[in-house]
Coordinates of C-alpha atoms and ligand atoms in Angstrom, one line a residue:
X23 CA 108.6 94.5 111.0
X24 CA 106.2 92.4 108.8
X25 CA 104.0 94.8 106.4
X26 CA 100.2 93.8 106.1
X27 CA 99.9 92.5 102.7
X28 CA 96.6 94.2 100.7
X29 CA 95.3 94.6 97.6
X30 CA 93.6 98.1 96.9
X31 CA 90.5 98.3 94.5
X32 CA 90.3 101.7 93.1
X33 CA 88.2 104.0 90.8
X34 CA 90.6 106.5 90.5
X35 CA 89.7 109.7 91.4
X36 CA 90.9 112.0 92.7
X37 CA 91.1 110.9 96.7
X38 CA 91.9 107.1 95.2
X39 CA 94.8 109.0 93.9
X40 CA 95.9 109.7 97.6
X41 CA 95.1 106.2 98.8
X42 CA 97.0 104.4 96.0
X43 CA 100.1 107.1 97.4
X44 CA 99.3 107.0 101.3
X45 CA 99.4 103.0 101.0
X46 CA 101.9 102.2 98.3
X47 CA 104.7 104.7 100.1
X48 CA 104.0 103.2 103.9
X49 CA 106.5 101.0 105.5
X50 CA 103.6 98.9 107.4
X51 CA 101.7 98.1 104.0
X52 CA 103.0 95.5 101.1
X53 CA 100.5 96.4 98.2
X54 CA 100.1 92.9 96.2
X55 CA 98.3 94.8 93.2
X56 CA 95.5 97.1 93.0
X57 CA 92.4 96.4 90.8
X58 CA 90.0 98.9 88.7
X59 CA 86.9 99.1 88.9
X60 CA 84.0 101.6 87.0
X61 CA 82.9 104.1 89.4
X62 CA 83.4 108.3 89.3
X63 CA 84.3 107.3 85.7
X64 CA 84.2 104.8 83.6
X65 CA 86.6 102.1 83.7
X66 CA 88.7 103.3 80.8
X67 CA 89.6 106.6 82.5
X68 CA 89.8 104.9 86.4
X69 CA 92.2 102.4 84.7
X70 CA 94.4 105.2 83.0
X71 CA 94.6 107.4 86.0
X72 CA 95.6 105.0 88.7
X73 CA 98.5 103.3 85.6
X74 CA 99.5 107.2 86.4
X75 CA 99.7 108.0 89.3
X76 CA 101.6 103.9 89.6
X77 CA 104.0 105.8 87.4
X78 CA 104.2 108.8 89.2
X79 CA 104.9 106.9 92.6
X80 CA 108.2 105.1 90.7
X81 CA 106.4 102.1 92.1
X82 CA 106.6 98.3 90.7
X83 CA 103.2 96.8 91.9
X84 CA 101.0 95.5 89.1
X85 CA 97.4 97.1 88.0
X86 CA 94.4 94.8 86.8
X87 CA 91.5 96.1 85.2
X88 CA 88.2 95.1 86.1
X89 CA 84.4 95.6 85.5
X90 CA 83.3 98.7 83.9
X91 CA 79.5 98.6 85.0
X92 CA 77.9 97.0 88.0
X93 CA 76.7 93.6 88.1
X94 CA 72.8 93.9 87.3
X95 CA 71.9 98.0 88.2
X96 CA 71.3 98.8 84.3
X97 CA 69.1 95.9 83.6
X98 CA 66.3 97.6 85.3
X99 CA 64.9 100.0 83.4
X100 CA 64.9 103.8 84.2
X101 CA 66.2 102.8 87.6
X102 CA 68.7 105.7 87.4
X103 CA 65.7 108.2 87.3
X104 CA 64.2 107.4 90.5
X105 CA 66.5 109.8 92.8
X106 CA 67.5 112.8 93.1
X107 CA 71.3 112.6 92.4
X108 CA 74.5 115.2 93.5
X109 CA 75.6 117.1 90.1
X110 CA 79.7 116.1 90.2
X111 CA 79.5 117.4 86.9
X112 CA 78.7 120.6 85.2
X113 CA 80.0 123.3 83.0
X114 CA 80.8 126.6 84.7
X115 CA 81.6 129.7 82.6
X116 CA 82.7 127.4 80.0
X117 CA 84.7 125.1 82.0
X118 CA 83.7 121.7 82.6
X119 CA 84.2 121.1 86.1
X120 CA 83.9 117.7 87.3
X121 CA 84.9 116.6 90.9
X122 CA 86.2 113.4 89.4
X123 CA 88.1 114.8 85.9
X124 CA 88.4 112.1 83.5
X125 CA 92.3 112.5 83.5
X126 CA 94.6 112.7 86.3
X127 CA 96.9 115.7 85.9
X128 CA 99.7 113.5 85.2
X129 CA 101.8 112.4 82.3
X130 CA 100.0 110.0 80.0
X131 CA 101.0 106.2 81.5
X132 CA 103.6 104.5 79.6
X133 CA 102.8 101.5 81.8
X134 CA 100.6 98.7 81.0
X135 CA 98.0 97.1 83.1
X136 CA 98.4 93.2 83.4
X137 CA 96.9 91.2 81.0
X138 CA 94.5 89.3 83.8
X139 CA 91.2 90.7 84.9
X140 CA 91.0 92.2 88.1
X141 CA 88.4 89.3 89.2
X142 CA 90.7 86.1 88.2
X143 CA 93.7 88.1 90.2
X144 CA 91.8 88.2 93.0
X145 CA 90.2 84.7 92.5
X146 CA 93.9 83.0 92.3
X147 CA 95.9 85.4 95.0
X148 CA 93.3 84.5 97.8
X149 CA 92.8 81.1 96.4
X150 CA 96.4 80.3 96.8
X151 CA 97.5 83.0 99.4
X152 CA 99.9 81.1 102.5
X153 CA 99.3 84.7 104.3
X154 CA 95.3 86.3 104.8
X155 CA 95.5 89.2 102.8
X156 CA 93.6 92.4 103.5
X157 CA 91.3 93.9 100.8
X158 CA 90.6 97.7 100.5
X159 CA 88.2 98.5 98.8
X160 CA 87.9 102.1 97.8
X161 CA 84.7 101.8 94.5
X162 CA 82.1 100.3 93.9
X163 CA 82.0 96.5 95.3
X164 CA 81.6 95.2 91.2
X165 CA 85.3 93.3 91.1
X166 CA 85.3 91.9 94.7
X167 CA 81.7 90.7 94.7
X168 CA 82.4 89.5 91.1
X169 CA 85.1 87.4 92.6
X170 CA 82.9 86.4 95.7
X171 CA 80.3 85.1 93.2
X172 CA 83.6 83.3 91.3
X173 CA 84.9 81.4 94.1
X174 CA 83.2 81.7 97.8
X175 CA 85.9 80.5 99.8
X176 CA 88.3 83.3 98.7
X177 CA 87.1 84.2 102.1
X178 CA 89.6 81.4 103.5
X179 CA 92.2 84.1 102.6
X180 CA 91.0 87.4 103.2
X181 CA 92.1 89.1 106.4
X182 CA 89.5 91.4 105.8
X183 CA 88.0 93.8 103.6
X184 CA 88.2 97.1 104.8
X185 CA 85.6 99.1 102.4
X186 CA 84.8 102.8 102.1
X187 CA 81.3 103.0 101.0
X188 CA 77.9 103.8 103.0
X189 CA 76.5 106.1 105.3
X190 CA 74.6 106.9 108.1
X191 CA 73.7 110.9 108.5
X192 CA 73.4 111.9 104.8
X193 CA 74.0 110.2 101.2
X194 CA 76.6 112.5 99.0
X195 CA 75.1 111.2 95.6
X196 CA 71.5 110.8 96.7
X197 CA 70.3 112.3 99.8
X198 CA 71.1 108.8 101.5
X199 CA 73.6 106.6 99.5
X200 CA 76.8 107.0 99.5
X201 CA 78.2 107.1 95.7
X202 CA 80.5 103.8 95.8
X203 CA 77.2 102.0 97.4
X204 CA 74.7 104.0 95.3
X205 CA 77.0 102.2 91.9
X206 CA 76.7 99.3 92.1
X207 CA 74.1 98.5 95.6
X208 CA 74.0 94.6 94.3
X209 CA 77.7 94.2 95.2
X210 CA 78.0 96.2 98.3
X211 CA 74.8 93.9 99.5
X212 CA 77.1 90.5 98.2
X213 CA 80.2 91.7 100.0
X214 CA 78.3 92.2 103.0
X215 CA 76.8 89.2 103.7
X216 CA 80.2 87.4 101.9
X217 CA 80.8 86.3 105.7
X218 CA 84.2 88.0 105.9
X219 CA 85.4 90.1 108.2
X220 CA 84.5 93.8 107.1
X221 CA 85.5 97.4 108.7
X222 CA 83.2 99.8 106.3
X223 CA 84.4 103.6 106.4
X224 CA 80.9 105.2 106.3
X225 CA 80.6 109.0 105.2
X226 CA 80.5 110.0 108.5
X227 CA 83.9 108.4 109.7
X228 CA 85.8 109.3 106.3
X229 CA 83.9 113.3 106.8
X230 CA 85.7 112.9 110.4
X231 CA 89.0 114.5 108.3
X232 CA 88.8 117.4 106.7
X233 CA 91.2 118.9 104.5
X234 CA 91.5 122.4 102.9
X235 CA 94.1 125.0 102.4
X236 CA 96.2 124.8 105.7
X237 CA 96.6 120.5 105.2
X238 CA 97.4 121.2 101.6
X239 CA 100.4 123.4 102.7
X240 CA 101.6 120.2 105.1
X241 CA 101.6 118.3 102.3
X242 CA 103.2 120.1 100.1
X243 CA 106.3 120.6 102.5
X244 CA 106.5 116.9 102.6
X245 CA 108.2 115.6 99.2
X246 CA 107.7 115.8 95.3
X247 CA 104.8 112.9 95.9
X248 CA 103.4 116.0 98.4
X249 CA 103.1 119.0 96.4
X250 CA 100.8 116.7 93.9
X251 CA 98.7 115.5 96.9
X252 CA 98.2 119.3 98.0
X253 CA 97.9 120.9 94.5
X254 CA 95.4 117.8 93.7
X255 CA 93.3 118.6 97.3
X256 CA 93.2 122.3 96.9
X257 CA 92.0 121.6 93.3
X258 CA 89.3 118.8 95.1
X259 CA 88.1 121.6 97.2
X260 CA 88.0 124.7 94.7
X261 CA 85.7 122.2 92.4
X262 CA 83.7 121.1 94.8
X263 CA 83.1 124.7 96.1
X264 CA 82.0 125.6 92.3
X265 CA 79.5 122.6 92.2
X266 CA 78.4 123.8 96.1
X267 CA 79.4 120.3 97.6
X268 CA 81.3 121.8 99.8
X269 CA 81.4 125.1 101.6
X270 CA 83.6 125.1 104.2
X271 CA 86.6 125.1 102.1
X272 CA 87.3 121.9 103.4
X273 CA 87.0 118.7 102.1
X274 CA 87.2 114.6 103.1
X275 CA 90.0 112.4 100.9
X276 CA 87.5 109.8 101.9
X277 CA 90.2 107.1 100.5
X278 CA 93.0 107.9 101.9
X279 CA 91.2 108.2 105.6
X280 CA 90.1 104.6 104.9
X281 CA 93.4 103.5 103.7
X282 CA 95.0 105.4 107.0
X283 CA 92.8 102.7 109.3
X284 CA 94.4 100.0 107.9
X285 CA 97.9 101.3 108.1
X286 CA 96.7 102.2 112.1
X287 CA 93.6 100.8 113.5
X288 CA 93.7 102.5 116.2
X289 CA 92.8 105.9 114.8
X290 CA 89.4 104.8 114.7
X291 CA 87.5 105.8 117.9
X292 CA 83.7 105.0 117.1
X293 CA 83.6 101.4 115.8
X294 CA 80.3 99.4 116.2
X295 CA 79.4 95.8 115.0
X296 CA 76.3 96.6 113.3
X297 CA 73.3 94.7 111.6
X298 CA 73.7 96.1 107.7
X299 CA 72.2 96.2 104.4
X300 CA 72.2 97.6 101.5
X301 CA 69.0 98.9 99.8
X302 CA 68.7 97.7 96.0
X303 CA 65.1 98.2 95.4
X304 CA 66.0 100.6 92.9
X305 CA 63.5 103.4 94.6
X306 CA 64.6 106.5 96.3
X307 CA 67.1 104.9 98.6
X308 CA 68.3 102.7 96.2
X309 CA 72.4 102.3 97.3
X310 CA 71.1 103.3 101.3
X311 CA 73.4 101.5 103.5
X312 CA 70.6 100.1 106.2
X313 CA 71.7 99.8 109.6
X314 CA 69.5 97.7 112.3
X315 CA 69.7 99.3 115.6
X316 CA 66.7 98.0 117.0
X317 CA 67.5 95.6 120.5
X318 CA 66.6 92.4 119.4
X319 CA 69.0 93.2 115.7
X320 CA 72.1 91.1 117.0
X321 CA 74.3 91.1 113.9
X322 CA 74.7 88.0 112.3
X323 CA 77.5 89.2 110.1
X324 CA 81.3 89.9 110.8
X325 CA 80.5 93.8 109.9
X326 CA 81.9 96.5 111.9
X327 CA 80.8 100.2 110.7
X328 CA 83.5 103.0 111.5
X329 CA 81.6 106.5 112.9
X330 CA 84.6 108.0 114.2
X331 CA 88.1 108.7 112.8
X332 CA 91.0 110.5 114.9
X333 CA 91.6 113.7 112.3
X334 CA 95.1 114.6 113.5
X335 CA 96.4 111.0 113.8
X336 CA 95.5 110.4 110.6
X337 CA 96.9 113.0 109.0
X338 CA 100.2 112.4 110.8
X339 CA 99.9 109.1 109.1
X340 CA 99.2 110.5 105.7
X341 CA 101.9 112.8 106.2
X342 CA 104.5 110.1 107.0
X343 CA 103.5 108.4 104.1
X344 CA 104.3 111.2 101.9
X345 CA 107.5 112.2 103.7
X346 CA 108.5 108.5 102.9
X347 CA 108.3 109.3 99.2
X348 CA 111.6 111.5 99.2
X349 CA 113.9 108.1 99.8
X350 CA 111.6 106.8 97.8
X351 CA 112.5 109.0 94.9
X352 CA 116.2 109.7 95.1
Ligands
LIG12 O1 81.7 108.6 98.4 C1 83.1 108.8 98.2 C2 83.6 107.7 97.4 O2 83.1 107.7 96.1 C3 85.1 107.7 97.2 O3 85.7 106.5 97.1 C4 85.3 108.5 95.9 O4 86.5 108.2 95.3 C5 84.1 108.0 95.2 O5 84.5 106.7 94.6
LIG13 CA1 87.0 105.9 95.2

């Protein structure tokens, strides 16, 4: 059966960890590289984790870094101060928790990443591509909307880009934005109105699959890949507990959800093509995803906005990814 070729876009992270595994170990995906971007930290740390975790997998795909900051957010002055932003970061009785540490508890990479920036890879792959490729885009939008600006018709060989970023019901890093949209707004807005075909994995589809003690246990029965996914999501939840994100003792791996609809479609059962923006006015919904619902709003872009994932379909898929990594590893 012929695997859907992708390249993943990561900030790695602690749920891009699980996507670079769920993707990378499932027979229906061929990853073509995965790019860094900046995002829950800064490039230097997203780039070391997800060489890592590459390692880790025993995998042979090559990692490009990419930008470090968004494309124009810091030029405007005090911009950052205007909202109200989620603390993902605070000492607690002397330990500095962080939902996002800056290291990955994983032995130090002994891997390099490629020598090309993440935007020419992308550039020359679609460019060139004989096959439409599907991007998955897990960060901030900086490296794809950096290569949109480089080259337009990239868009002749993306597929499409399946993004997880926005929301509808509440923000997690502002009261309204969602934190890869509230990065880098500019680039989210670019990649939406790119023209290409987009499925967007708001909050409120990715917060569709919760996962907490009971899912880490699954996991952990599954292989040596497993055990890392579950000690890495009980360790998700227990921080995000302390920093009262959470209180359910449950928690979304928002990437890996996203990165399950493109192994499977069909786990998505609230999908709507939707008039979108993205708010970059730099005021207290700076990084809103905007959706027009109003009758006359007939959406003038291929965008399609995910509400609704299936929870146990997708973990079966996540699951079966994971299980894969025992062959994998022998
Ligand atoms: O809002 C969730 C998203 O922001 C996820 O991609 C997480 O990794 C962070 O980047
Ligand atoms: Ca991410």
């Amino acid at each position: 059966m012929e695997r859907k070729k992708i390249i993943l876009d990561v900030d790695t992270g602690t749920d891009d960890a699980v996507a670079i595994a769920v993707a990378a170990l499932s027979e229906k995906l061929e990853v073509l590289g995965i790019t860094v971007t900046h995002g829950n930290q800064p490039l230097c740390y997203t780039l070391e984790n997800t060489l890592r975790m590459v390692e880790f997998l025993k995998l042979n795909i090559p990692v490009y870094a990419g930008c470090n900051e968004p494309m124009v957010q810091y030029l405007t002055a005090g911009r950052l101060l205007n909202v109200r932003r989620q603390t993902i970061e605070k000492v607690i009785n002397g330990e500095t928790v962080s939902i996002h540490q800056k290291y990955l508890d994983l032995p130090k990479a002994s891997i390099q990443a490629e020598a090309k920036h993440a935007c020419s890879f992308l550039v020359e792959t679609l460019k060139h591509t004989t096959e439409k490729i599907t991007i998955v885009a897990v960060g901030p939008l900086t490296n794809i909307a950096m290569a949109l600006r480089m080259d337009p018709s990239i868009c002749k060989g993306i597929e499409e880009i399946v993004i997880m970023g926005g929301a509808i019901a509440h923000g997690n890093r502002t009261p309204v934005a969602e934190a890869n949209f509230y990065d880098d707004p500019e680039a989210a807005q670019i990649v939406l109105k790119s023209g290409c075909k987009i499925r967007l994995f708001t909050l409120d589809a990715t917060e569709s699959v919760l996962c907490g003690h009971e899912e880490a246990e699954e996991f952990r029965k599954t292989s040596y890949v497993g055990q890392f996914v579950g000690d890495l999501t009980e360790e998700f939840v227990r921080k995000c507990t302390l920093l009262n994100i959470c209180d359910c003792g449950k928690v979304s791996i928002h990437d890996a959800v996203t990165v399950c609809a493109v192994i499977d479609p069909s786990i998505v059962t609230d999908l709507r093509h939707q008039f979108c923006d993205v708010d970059f006015s730099g005021g207290f919904s700076d990084g809103q995803l905007v959706v027009d619902t109003r009758m006359f709003a007939k959406p003038a872009d291929p965008v399609y906005v995910a509400y609704k994932v299936d929870r146990d379909r997708c973990l079966e898929l996540m699951l079966h990814s994971l299980k894969h990594a025992e062959t994998e590893a022998d």
